């Protein structure tokens, strides 16, 4: 809870000013500490990495809970609101930091690539999340897909550089708040199932570049459906 002050500086004693300062400091420090449920959500994501044989302690060294006083808004890859302390942005791209190889056709591939499923329910605690970057992780599907509909304030989603293919499209339509959707190089091929994104009425930017789509015809229907789209990758 935040306090609202309507005070005249005139007539305030030094003791009164000290209390005002302390209250403001408590609010600021509390915000930097982030919400307990969100901190636990981040730690669960780190545990999820460990279950999938990822050296999470090396890759996310600041994501630790020191006697329940850790301030997760200062952790790497996490950005919180300076006023509410809620997590607003998560940059979980290339979370395993795999080494890339360039093949004879000019495409990049991971060395010793291991595909894995993303547990979407891990993001349920982040009610104020605006920006989520999950690119370049070799995900090839979702677990607990219904968790996507809980991200009611998500505006930017980047899942490029994964192995989702067309199976993921029907689930993305549940995130109706999206304004930017980046599907670059996710193994899309054949016909683009545009009708499965019909619910994304706020969409302004769609990037489907570096996919093996047969034609651009169905994508052009997206332009008709969403007149506000500014950038359509191809």
Coordinates of C-alpha atoms in Angstrom, one line a residue:
X1 CA 0.0 0.0 0.0
X2 CA 1.3 3.4 -0.9
X3 CA 0.7 6.6 1.1
X4 CA -0.4 9.9 -0.4
X5 CA 0.9 13.1 1.2
X6 CA -0.7 16.5 0.9
X7 CA 1.5 18.4 3.2
X8 CA 2.8 21.9 3.3
X9 CA 6.5 22.0 3.8
X10 CA 6.1 25.1 6.0
X11 CA 5.5 24.3 9.6
X12 CA 7.0 20.8 9.4
X13 CA 9.6 20.1 12.1
X14 CA 12.8 18.2 11.3
X15 CA 11.3 15.2 13.1
X16 CA 8.2 15.3 10.8
X17 CA 10.4 15.5 7.7
X18 CA 12.5 12.6 9.0
X19 CA 9.3 10.4 9.3
X20 CA 8.2 11.4 5.8
X21 CA 11.6 10.5 4.4
X22 CA 11.6 7.2 6.2
X23 CA 8.1 6.3 4.9
X24 CA 9.2 7.1 1.3
X25 CA 12.4 5.1 1.8
X26 CA 10.4 2.1 3.0
X27 CA 8.2 2.3 -0.1
X28 CA 11.1 2.5 -2.5
X29 CA 13.0 -0.3 -0.8
X30 CA 9.9 -2.4 -0.7
X31 CA 9.4 -1.9 -4.4
X32 CA 12.9 -2.9 -5.2
X33 CA 12.4 -6.0 -3.3
X34 CA 9.6 -7.2 -5.6
X35 CA 6.6 -9.2 -4.6
X36 CA 7.1 -12.5 -2.7
X37 CA 4.9 -14.5 -5.2
X38 CA 6.9 -13.1 -8.1
X39 CA 10.3 -13.9 -6.4
X40 CA 9.1 -17.5 -5.8
X41 CA 8.0 -17.6 -9.5
X42 CA 11.5 -16.7 -10.6
X43 CA 13.0 -19.3 -8.3
X44 CA 10.6 -21.9 -9.7
X45 CA 11.8 -21.0 -13.2
X46 CA 15.4 -21.5 -12.1
X47 CA 14.4 -24.9 -10.6
X48 CA 12.7 -25.7 -14.0
X49 CA 16.0 -25.1 -15.7
X50 CA 17.8 -27.4 -13.3
X51 CA 15.3 -30.2 -13.9
X52 CA 16.2 -29.8 -17.6
X53 CA 19.9 -30.2 -17.0
X54 CA 20.7 -26.5 -17.3
X55 CA 23.5 -25.1 -15.1
X56 CA 21.1 -22.5 -13.7
X57 CA 23.5 -21.5 -10.8
X58 CA 26.1 -20.5 -13.3
X59 CA 23.7 -18.8 -15.8
X60 CA 21.6 -17.0 -13.2
X61 CA 24.0 -16.4 -10.3
X62 CA 22.0 -13.5 -8.7
X63 CA 18.7 -15.6 -8.6
X64 CA 19.2 -16.7 -5.0
X65 CA 17.1 -16.3 -1.8
X66 CA 19.3 -15.1 1.0
X67 CA 17.3 -15.7 4.2
X68 CA 14.1 -14.4 2.5
X69 CA 15.5 -10.9 2.0
X70 CA 16.7 -11.1 -1.6
X71 CA 15.5 -8.2 -3.9
X72 CA 14.6 -9.9 -7.1
X73 CA 14.1 -6.6 -8.9
X74 CA 17.9 -6.3 -8.9
X75 CA 18.4 -9.8 -10.5
X76 CA 19.7 -10.1 -14.0
X77 CA 17.1 -10.4 -16.8
X78 CA 14.4 -8.9 -14.6
X79 CA 13.0 -5.4 -14.8
X80 CA 10.4 -4.2 -12.3
X81 CA 8.2 -1.1 -12.1
X82 CA 9.9 1.6 -10.0
X83 CA 6.5 2.5 -8.4
X84 CA 4.7 -0.8 -7.9
X85 CA 7.7 -3.2 -7.6
X86 CA 5.9 -5.7 -9.9
X87 CA 7.9 -7.5 -12.5
X88 CA 7.2 -5.8 -15.9
X89 CA 9.8 -7.3 -18.2
X90 CA 11.6 -10.7 -18.3
X91 CA 14.5 -11.3 -20.7
X92 CA 14.8 -15.1 -20.7
X93 CA 16.3 -15.3 -24.2
X94 CA 19.2 -17.7 -24.8
X95 CA 18.9 -18.9 -21.2
X96 CA 21.2 -21.8 -21.8
X97 CA 23.8 -19.8 -23.8
X98 CA 24.4 -22.5 -26.3
X99 CA 27.0 -22.3 -29.0
X100 CA 25.9 -21.8 -32.6
X101 CA 27.2 -23.4 -35.8
X102 CA 26.7 -22.1 -39.3
X103 CA 25.7 -24.8 -41.8
X104 CA 26.4 -24.9 -45.5
X105 CA 23.1 -23.1 -46.3
X106 CA 23.7 -20.1 -44.1
X107 CA 21.4 -21.2 -41.2
X108 CA 22.5 -21.3 -37.6
X109 CA 22.1 -24.4 -35.5
X110 CA 22.9 -25.2 -31.9
X111 CA 25.7 -27.6 -31.0
X112 CA 24.4 -30.6 -29.0
X113 CA 20.9 -29.2 -29.3
X114 CA 18.3 -30.5 -26.9
X115 CA 14.6 -29.7 -27.4
X116 CA 12.4 -29.2 -24.3
X117 CA 8.9 -28.1 -23.4
X118 CA 8.2 -24.7 -21.7
X119 CA 5.9 -24.9 -18.6
X120 CA 3.8 -21.8 -19.2
X121 CA 2.3 -22.0 -15.7
X122 CA 5.6 -20.7 -14.4
X123 CA 4.5 -17.2 -15.5
X124 CA 1.2 -17.2 -13.6
X125 CA 2.5 -15.0 -10.7
X126 CA 3.5 -12.2 -13.1
X127 CA 0.2 -10.3 -13.4
X128 CA 1.8 -7.1 -14.5
X129 CA 4.2 -8.6 -17.1
X130 CA 4.3 -6.4 -20.2
X131 CA 7.4 -7.8 -22.1
X132 CA 8.5 -11.4 -22.3
X133 CA 11.5 -12.6 -24.3
X134 CA 11.8 -16.3 -24.7
X135 CA 13.8 -16.4 -27.9
X136 CA 16.6 -18.7 -28.8
X137 CA 16.0 -21.5 -26.3
X138 CA 15.1 -24.6 -28.4
X139 CA 11.6 -24.9 -26.9
X140 CA 9.5 -27.1 -29.0
X141 CA 6.1 -26.9 -27.2
X142 CA 4.2 -25.7 -24.2
X143 CA 3.1 -27.4 -21.0
X144 CA 0.0 -26.0 -19.2
X145 CA -1.0 -23.9 -22.2
X146 CA -3.9 -22.3 -20.4
X147 CA -1.4 -20.2 -18.4
X148 CA -1.0 -18.0 -21.5
X149 CA -4.5 -16.5 -21.0
X150 CA -3.5 -15.3 -17.6
X151 CA -1.0 -12.9 -19.1
X152 CA -3.6 -10.2 -19.5
X153 CA -1.2 -7.2 -19.7
X154 CA 1.5 -8.8 -21.9
X155 CA 2.1 -6.5 -24.9
X156 CA 5.4 -7.8 -26.3
X157 CA 6.2 -11.5 -26.8
X158 CA 9.3 -12.8 -28.6
X159 CA 9.5 -16.6 -29.1
X160 CA 11.8 -16.5 -32.1
X161 CA 14.6 -19.0 -32.6
X162 CA 12.7 -21.9 -31.1
X163 CA 11.3 -25.1 -32.6
X164 CA 7.6 -24.4 -32.0
X165 CA 6.3 -24.7 -35.6
X166 CA 2.6 -24.1 -36.4
X167 CA 1.3 -26.0 -33.3
X168 CA 2.0 -23.0 -31.1
X169 CA -0.1 -20.5 -33.1
X170 CA -3.5 -21.6 -31.7
X171 CA -2.3 -20.9 -28.2
X172 CA -1.0 -17.4 -28.8
X173 CA -4.5 -16.2 -29.6
X174 CA -5.3 -16.4 -25.9
X175 CA -3.0 -13.4 -25.2
X176 CA -5.4 -10.8 -26.4
X177 CA -3.4 -7.9 -25.0
X178 CA -0.5 -8.5 -27.4
X179 CA 0.8 -5.6 -29.5
X180 CA 4.0 -7.1 -30.8
X181 CA 4.5 -10.8 -31.6
X182 CA 7.8 -12.0 -32.9
X183 CA 7.7 -15.5 -34.5
X184 CA 10.9 -15.2 -36.4
X185 CA 12.6 -18.6 -37.3
X186 CA 10.3 -20.9 -35.4
X187 CA 10.0 -23.6 -38.1
X188 CA 6.8 -22.3 -39.6
X189 CA 6.1 -23.9 -42.9
X190 CA 3.4 -24.4 -45.5
X191 CA 0.2 -22.3 -45.0
X192 CA 0.1 -19.7 -42.3
X193 CA -3.1 -20.3 -40.1
X194 CA -4.0 -16.7 -39.8
X195 CA -7.5 -17.3 -38.5
X196 CA -6.0 -18.6 -35.2
X197 CA -4.7 -15.1 -34.4
X198 CA -8.0 -13.4 -35.2
X199 CA -8.5 -12.5 -31.5
X200 CA -5.4 -10.4 -31.4
X201 CA -7.2 -7.1 -32.1
X202 CA -4.5 -5.0 -30.5
X203 CA -1.7 -6.4 -32.6
X204 CA 0.5 -3.8 -34.2
X205 CA 3.7 -5.7 -35.1
X206 CA 4.0 -9.2 -36.4
X207 CA 7.3 -10.7 -37.4
X208 CA 7.2 -14.1 -39.2
X209 CA 10.5 -13.7 -41.1
X210 CA 13.0 -16.5 -41.6
X211 CA 10.3 -19.2 -41.8
X212 CA 9.6 -21.6 -44.7
X213 CA 6.1 -20.4 -45.6
X214 CA 4.9 -21.5 -49.1
X215 CA 3.1 -18.3 -50.0
X216 CA 2.4 -14.8 -48.6
X217 CA -1.3 -14.9 -49.6
X218 CA -2.7 -15.8 -46.2
X219 CA -0.4 -13.4 -44.4
X220 CA -1.8 -10.6 -46.6
X221 CA -5.2 -11.4 -45.1
X222 CA -3.7 -10.4 -41.7
X223 CA -3.2 -6.9 -43.1
X224 CA -6.9 -6.8 -44.0
X225 CA -8.0 -8.1 -40.7
X226 CA -5.7 -5.9 -38.6
X227 CA -5.6 -2.5 -40.2
X228 CA -3.3 -1.1 -37.5
X229 CA -0.4 -3.5 -38.2
X230 CA 2.8 -1.4 -38.8
X231 CA 5.4 -4.1 -39.5
X232 CA 4.9 -7.5 -41.1
X233 CA 8.1 -9.5 -41.5
X234 CA 8.4 -11.7 -44.5

